Amino acid sequence: MNSASTLIKIVLLTLQIVVCSMTHVGQDIVTGKVPSIDDSLKTGFNFLAKGKYADARIQFEAAQTSFTRDPEPSQWLFTKIRLPDENEGDVTSQDPQIRQITGWRHSMGTQQAILMILAFTSQLQGDKVQAEKYKTETYKLQSPVWGLSWRMFIPPIEGLFHTTVPEDTSASYARYEFMAGELLYSAEEKKPALAMMKNAQELVPKDAEISASLAGYYLIEFEPASSRRYGEISVGIDPKQGRVYIDLGTACWLLGDLDAAIKYATMAQNLEPELPGPHGTLALALFEKGYAATAATEAQKGVKLSNRFPFYLTIQAIVFEGAGKGKDAEKIMKEAWKDERPDAERLKKWFFRDRSLDLALKVVSRLK
């Protein structure tokens, strides 16, 4: 082989590498044009449907680059999704104000869609770090003006993505489902959100983080039996999770299993000594078991560590009331609830029940 032939081959190989590189950032080597957001999104979804997540992510990152340069809404996206509070003719309305609002909303929606899609695709690709970064950026879009629309955009965007991606049983797919479930939960779509998160946990039953998160979500939903189940699965995999023991202690308190509540709260306290939560659970459970002096000590620790947060002050007031120190209970309860007086429903949402709830309401009824 002569030197001229070798040189030609080197030049051709170099050109091929350049073409590939430019294609990866969305550059059309023939025309010199950067593909539009619509082109990148459409191509990305075609790759998604084939399970080619690395290629899909390249296209979605190109869409993000295009949007950063020119934040125009994706026309293609809004042929795929529609919001229930929008009319079909809003984009072309004769009213310039409606057109302006709709255009701004679709621009914001495009930005949110790209970030969500990148988060999901990165997770499917197994890149957890980038997936969390894009998810965080998605949450940062929330604002007083965009809050309602932020929630409304999540279900249709996730639905479009979910129906495109081939379903499988891999760990990466499971973690995508869990991430999508968390976003749906934030959008108040709680039933489908919990179903997706449960399915994710079943696909990766040895993932301590997913089980731990489910324990927390079910506690928020006042389903203590499910919270306890997933919490115990999680600490069975990784026993050094103080915050999961806090959830377990609270779940067992709500279930009336006082011995288990004390056990888990003590374990949480040992692992997270700077947190007030375990002391609150210990105070309530010990008080109900008749250990008034120890309960008072734990209540005081909770007040101190929480910087006198109303929940822990209310626990202290309950303990004082149970010990016959009504005036002290009233003083503490007034501090806890300066501007309003809690009713039974409010206190139940803070996990007070049975005797503790009755005593709290008794003190509140005496306040002026």
Coordinates of C-alpha atoms in Angstrom, one line a residue:
M1 CA 0.0 0.0 0.0
N2 CA 1.5 3.4 -1.0
S3 CA 1.6 6.4 1.2
A4 CA -1.0 8.3 -0.9
S5 CA -3.6 5.5 -0.4
T6 CA -2.9 5.4 3.3
L7 CA -3.3 9.2 3.6
I8 CA -6.7 9.0 1.8
K9 CA -7.9 6.3 4.2
I10 CA -6.8 8.3 7.2
V11 CA -8.7 11.4 5.9
L12 CA -11.8 9.3 5.2
L13 CA -11.7 7.8 8.7
T14 CA -11.2 11.2 10.3
L15 CA -14.2 12.6 8.3
Q16 CA -16.3 9.6 9.4
I17 CA -15.5 10.3 13.1
V18 CA -16.3 14.0 12.7
V19 CA -19.6 13.1 11.0
C20 CA -20.5 10.8 13.8
S21 CA -19.6 13.3 16.4
M22 CA -21.6 16.1 14.8
T23 CA -24.6 13.7 14.3
H24 CA -24.5 13.0 18.1
V25 CA -25.0 16.6 18.9
G26 CA -27.8 16.9 16.4
Q27 CA -25.8 18.6 13.6
D28 CA -26.9 17.7 10.0
I29 CA -23.5 17.4 8.2
V30 CA -25.2 17.7 4.7
T31 CA -27.2 20.9 5.2
G32 CA -25.3 22.3 8.1
K33 CA -28.6 22.8 10.0
V34 CA -29.4 21.8 13.6
P35 CA -32.5 19.7 13.7
S36 CA -35.5 21.3 15.3
I37 CA -36.9 20.3 18.7
D38 CA -39.6 18.4 16.9
D39 CA -37.2 16.5 14.8
S40 CA -35.1 15.5 17.8
L41 CA -38.1 14.5 19.9
K42 CA -39.6 12.4 17.1
T43 CA -36.3 10.6 16.4
G44 CA -35.7 10.1 20.1
F45 CA -39.2 8.5 20.5
N46 CA -38.5 6.2 17.6
F47 CA -35.3 5.0 19.3
L48 CA -37.2 4.6 22.6
A49 CA -39.8 2.3 20.9
K50 CA -36.9 0.1 19.9
G51 CA -35.3 0.1 23.3
K52 CA -32.2 2.0 22.0
Y53 CA -31.9 4.3 25.1
A54 CA -28.4 5.6 24.4
D55 CA -29.4 6.8 21.0
A56 CA -32.7 8.2 22.3
R57 CA -30.9 10.1 25.0
I58 CA -28.6 11.7 22.4
Q59 CA -31.6 13.0 20.6
F60 CA -33.4 14.3 23.7
E61 CA -30.2 16.1 24.7
A62 CA -30.2 17.7 21.3
A63 CA -33.7 18.8 21.9
Q64 CA -32.7 20.3 25.2
T65 CA -29.8 22.2 23.4
S66 CA -32.2 23.5 20.8
F67 CA -34.7 24.6 23.4
T68 CA -31.9 26.4 25.4
R69 CA -31.0 28.3 22.2
D70 CA -34.6 29.0 21.1
P71 CA -37.2 28.3 23.8
E72 CA -40.1 27.7 21.4
P73 CA -42.8 25.1 22.1
S74 CA -42.7 21.7 20.3
Q75 CA -45.5 21.5 17.9
W76 CA -45.1 17.7 17.6
L77 CA -45.4 17.3 21.4
F78 CA -48.8 19.0 21.5
T79 CA -50.2 16.7 18.8
K80 CA -49.5 13.9 21.3
I81 CA -50.7 15.4 24.6
R82 CA -53.5 17.7 25.5
L83 CA -54.5 19.3 28.8
P84 CA -58.1 19.1 30.0
D85 CA -58.3 22.9 30.5
E86 CA -57.2 23.9 27.0
N87 CA -59.3 24.3 23.9
E88 CA -58.2 23.1 20.5
G89 CA -58.2 26.6 19.1
D90 CA -56.3 28.3 21.9
V91 CA -53.0 28.3 19.9
T92 CA -54.7 30.1 16.9
S93 CA -57.2 32.1 18.9
Q94 CA -58.2 35.6 17.6
D95 CA -57.6 36.8 21.2
P96 CA -53.9 37.8 21.4
Q97 CA -53.9 37.3 25.1
I98 CA -55.1 33.7 24.9
R99 CA -52.4 33.0 22.2
Q100 CA -49.7 34.6 24.3
I101 CA -50.7 32.6 27.5
T102 CA -51.0 29.4 25.5
G103 CA -47.7 29.9 23.8
W104 CA -45.9 30.6 27.1
R105 CA -47.6 27.6 28.7
H106 CA -46.6 25.3 25.8
S107 CA -43.0 26.6 25.9
M108 CA -42.8 25.8 29.7
G109 CA -44.5 22.5 29.0
T110 CA -41.9 21.6 26.4
Q111 CA -39.1 22.4 28.8
Q112 CA -40.7 20.2 31.5
A113 CA -41.3 17.4 29.0
I114 CA -37.7 17.4 27.8
L115 CA -36.4 17.2 31.4
M116 CA -38.8 14.5 32.4
I117 CA -38.0 12.5 29.3
L118 CA -34.3 12.9 29.9
A119 CA -34.7 11.7 33.5
F120 CA -36.6 8.6 32.5
T121 CA -34.3 7.8 29.6
S122 CA -31.2 8.2 31.7
Q123 CA -32.7 5.9 34.3
L124 CA -33.5 3.3 31.6
Q125 CA -30.0 3.6 30.4
G126 CA -28.8 2.8 33.9
D127 CA -27.3 6.3 34.6
K128 CA -28.8 7.0 38.0
V129 CA -26.7 10.1 38.7
Q130 CA -27.9 11.9 35.5
A131 CA -31.5 10.7 36.0
E132 CA -31.6 12.2 39.5
K133 CA -30.1 15.5 38.1
Y134 CA -32.8 15.8 35.5
K135 CA -35.5 14.9 38.0
T136 CA -34.2 17.6 40.3
E137 CA -34.3 20.1 37.5
T138 CA -37.9 19.0 36.7
Y139 CA -38.9 19.7 40.3
K140 CA -37.1 23.1 40.2
L141 CA -39.5 24.3 37.5
Q142 CA -42.3 24.5 40.1
S143 CA -43.3 28.1 41.1
P144 CA -46.3 29.9 42.3
V145 CA -47.3 30.7 38.7
W146 CA -46.3 27.3 37.2
G147 CA -47.3 25.0 40.1
L148 CA -50.8 23.9 38.9
S149 CA -49.6 23.5 35.3
W150 CA -46.5 21.7 36.5
R151 CA -48.8 19.0 38.1
M152 CA -51.1 18.9 35.1
F153 CA -48.3 18.2 32.6
I154 CA -46.9 15.3 34.5
P155 CA -49.5 12.6 33.7
P156 CA -49.8 13.1 29.9
I157 CA -46.0 13.4 29.5
E158 CA -45.4 10.3 31.5
G159 CA -48.2 8.5 29.7
L160 CA -46.7 9.3 26.3
F161 CA -43.3 8.0 27.5
H162 CA -44.7 4.9 29.2
T163 CA -46.7 3.8 26.2
T164 CA -43.7 4.1 24.0
V165 CA -41.1 2.3 26.0
P166 CA -41.0 -1.5 25.7
E167 CA -42.0 -3.0 29.1
D168 CA -39.4 -5.3 30.7
T169 CA -38.3 -6.7 34.0
S170 CA -34.8 -5.2 34.3
A171 CA -33.7 -3.2 37.4
S172 CA -33.3 -0.1 35.2
Y173 CA -36.9 -0.4 34.0
A174 CA -38.0 -0.8 37.6
R175 CA -36.2 2.3 38.8
Y176 CA -37.7 4.2 35.9
E177 CA -41.1 3.1 37.0
F178 CA -40.4 4.2 40.5
M179 CA -39.2 7.6 39.4
A180 CA -42.3 8.0 37.2
G181 CA -44.5 7.0 40.2
E182 CA -42.9 9.6 42.4
L183 CA -43.6 12.3 39.9
L184 CA -47.2 11.1 39.5
Y185 CA -47.6 11.2 43.2
S186 CA -46.4 14.8 43.2
A187 CA -49.1 15.5 40.7
E188 CA -51.7 14.1 43.1
E189 CA -52.2 11.0 40.9
K190 CA -51.8 8.9 44.0
K191 CA -53.5 5.6 43.0
P192 CA -51.6 5.0 39.7
A193 CA -48.4 6.4 41.4
L194 CA -48.5 3.9 44.2
A195 CA -49.3 1.1 41.7
M196 CA -46.2 1.9 39.7
M197 CA -44.0 2.1 42.7
K198 CA -45.3 -1.2 44.1
N199 CA -44.6 -2.8 40.7
A200 CA -41.1 -1.4 40.7
Q201 CA -40.5 -2.8 44.2
E202 CA -41.7 -6.3 43.0
L203 CA -39.2 -6.2 40.1
V204 CA -36.3 -5.3 42.5
P205 CA -37.3 -6.7 45.9
K206 CA -33.7 -6.3 47.2
D207 CA -33.5 -2.6 46.5
A208 CA -33.6 -1.1 50.0
E209 CA -34.1 2.4 48.8
I210 CA -37.3 1.7 46.9
S211 CA -38.8 -0.3 49.8
A212 CA -37.9 2.5 52.2
S213 CA -39.5 5.1 50.1
L214 CA -42.7 3.1 49.8
A215 CA -42.8 2.8 53.6
G216 CA -42.7 6.6 53.8
Y217 CA -45.4 7.1 51.1
Y218 CA -47.8 4.6 52.8
L219 CA -47.3 6.3 56.1
I220 CA -48.3 9.6 54.5
E221 CA -51.4 7.8 53.1
F222 CA -52.2 6.6 56.6
E223 CA -51.8 2.9 55.7
P224 CA -49.6 1.9 58.5
A225 CA -49.7 -1.9 57.8
S226 CA -48.3 -1.4 54.3
S227 CA -45.8 1.1 55.7
R228 CA -44.6 -1.4 58.2
R229 CA -44.4 -4.1 55.6
Y230 CA -42.1 -2.2 53.3
G231 CA -40.1 -0.6 56.1
E232 CA -39.3 -4.1 57.5
I233 CA -38.3 -5.3 54.0
S234 CA -36.0 -2.3 53.7
V235 CA -34.2 -2.6 57.0
G236 CA -34.0 -6.4 56.4
I237 CA -31.8 -5.5 53.4
D238 CA -30.0 -2.6 55.0
P239 CA -30.3 -2.4 58.8
K240 CA -28.5 0.9 59.2
Q241 CA -31.4 3.2 58.1
G242 CA -32.4 5.4 61.0
R243 CA -35.0 7.3 59.1
V244 CA -36.7 4.1 58.0
Y245 CA -36.9 3.0 61.7
I246 CA -38.6 6.4 62.4
D247 CA -41.3 5.5 59.9
L248 CA -41.5 2.0 61.3
G249 CA -41.9 3.3 64.9
T250 CA -44.7 5.7 63.7
A251 CA -46.4 2.9 61.8
C252 CA -46.4 0.6 64.8
W253 CA -47.7 3.4 67.0
L254 CA -50.6 3.8 64.6
L255 CA -51.2 0.1 64.6
G256 CA -51.2 0.0 68.4
D257 CA -48.2 -2.3 68.6
L258 CA -46.5 -0.3 71.3
D259 CA -43.6 -2.7 72.0
A260 CA -42.6 -2.7 68.3
A261 CA -43.0 1.1 68.2
I262 CA -40.6 1.5 71.2
K263 CA -38.2 -1.0 69.7
Y264 CA -38.0 0.7 66.3
A265 CA -37.9 4.3 67.8
T266 CA -35.0 3.2 70.0
M267 CA -33.1 1.8 67.0
A268 CA -33.8 5.1 65.2
Q269 CA -32.6 7.1 68.1
N270 CA -29.3 5.1 68.2
L271 CA -28.7 5.7 64.5
E272 CA -30.0 9.3 64.3
P273 CA -29.4 10.9 67.7
E274 CA -29.8 14.4 66.4
L275 CA -33.4 13.9 65.1
P276 CA -36.4 14.6 67.3
G277 CA -38.7 12.0 65.6
P278 CA -37.7 8.9 67.7
H279 CA -38.3 10.8 70.9
G280 CA -41.8 11.8 69.9
T281 CA -42.7 8.2 69.2
L282 CA -41.1 7.0 72.4
A283 CA -42.9 9.6 74.5
L284 CA -46.3 8.7 73.1
A285 CA -45.8 4.9 73.3
L286 CA -44.2 5.0 76.8
F287 CA -46.9 7.3 78.0
E288 CA -49.6 4.9 76.8
K289 CA -47.9 2.0 78.5
G290 CA -47.9 3.9 81.8
Y291 CA -44.2 5.0 82.0
A292 CA -45.0 8.6 82.7
A293 CA -41.6 9.8 84.0
T294 CA -39.7 8.3 81.0
A295 CA -42.3 9.6 78.6
A296 CA -41.8 13.1 80.0
T297 CA -38.1 12.9 79.5
E298 CA -38.5 11.8 75.9
A299 CA -41.0 14.5 75.2
Q300 CA -38.6 17.1 76.6
K301 CA -35.8 15.8 74.3
G302 CA -38.1 16.0 71.3
V303 CA -39.0 19.6 72.1
K304 CA -35.4 20.5 72.4
L305 CA -34.1 18.8 69.3
S306 CA -37.0 20.1 67.2
N307 CA -36.4 23.7 68.3
R308 CA -39.9 23.7 70.0
F309 CA -41.8 22.6 66.9
P310 CA -45.6 22.5 67.6
F311 CA -45.9 18.7 67.1
Y312 CA -43.4 18.0 69.9
L313 CA -44.8 20.7 72.1
T314 CA -48.2 19.1 71.7
I315 CA -46.8 15.7 72.9
Q316 CA -45.3 17.4 75.9
A317 CA -48.7 19.0 76.7
I318 CA -50.3 15.6 76.5
V319 CA -47.8 14.1 78.9
F320 CA -48.3 17.1 81.3
E321 CA -52.1 16.6 81.1
G322 CA -51.8 12.9 81.8
A323 CA -49.6 13.7 84.9
G324 CA -52.2 16.1 86.3
K325 CA -50.3 19.2 85.4
G326 CA -53.1 21.0 83.6
K327 CA -51.7 24.5 83.8
D328 CA -48.3 23.4 82.4
A329 CA -50.2 21.6 79.6
E330 CA -52.2 24.7 78.7
K331 CA -49.1 26.9 78.7
I332 CA -47.3 24.5 76.3
M333 CA -50.4 24.0 74.1
K334 CA -50.8 27.8 73.7
E335 CA -47.2 28.0 72.6
A336 CA -47.7 25.2 70.1
W337 CA -50.8 26.7 68.6
K338 CA -50.4 30.5 68.8
D339 CA -52.7 31.5 65.9
E340 CA -55.2 28.7 65.7
R341 CA -56.6 25.9 67.8
P342 CA -56.4 22.4 66.3
D343 CA -59.4 20.2 65.9
A344 CA -59.6 16.4 66.0
E345 CA -59.0 16.0 62.2
R346 CA -55.9 18.2 62.3
L347 CA -54.4 16.2 65.2
K348 CA -55.2 12.9 63.6
K349 CA -53.1 14.0 60.6
W350 CA -50.2 14.4 63.0
F351 CA -50.6 10.8 64.1
F352 CA -52.3 11.5 67.5
R353 CA -54.9 8.8 68.4
D354 CA -56.9 7.3 71.2
R355 CA -55.8 8.5 74.6
S356 CA -53.2 11.0 73.3
L357 CA -55.9 12.5 71.0
D358 CA -58.5 12.8 73.8
L359 CA -56.0 14.5 76.2
A360 CA -54.8 16.9 73.5
L361 CA -58.4 17.9 72.7
K362 CA -59.2 18.2 76.4
V363 CA -56.4 20.8 76.8
V364 CA -57.4 22.6 73.7
S365 CA -61.0 23.0 75.0
R366 CA -59.7 24.9 78.0
L367 CA -57.7 27.4 76.0
K368 CA -59.1 30.9 75.6

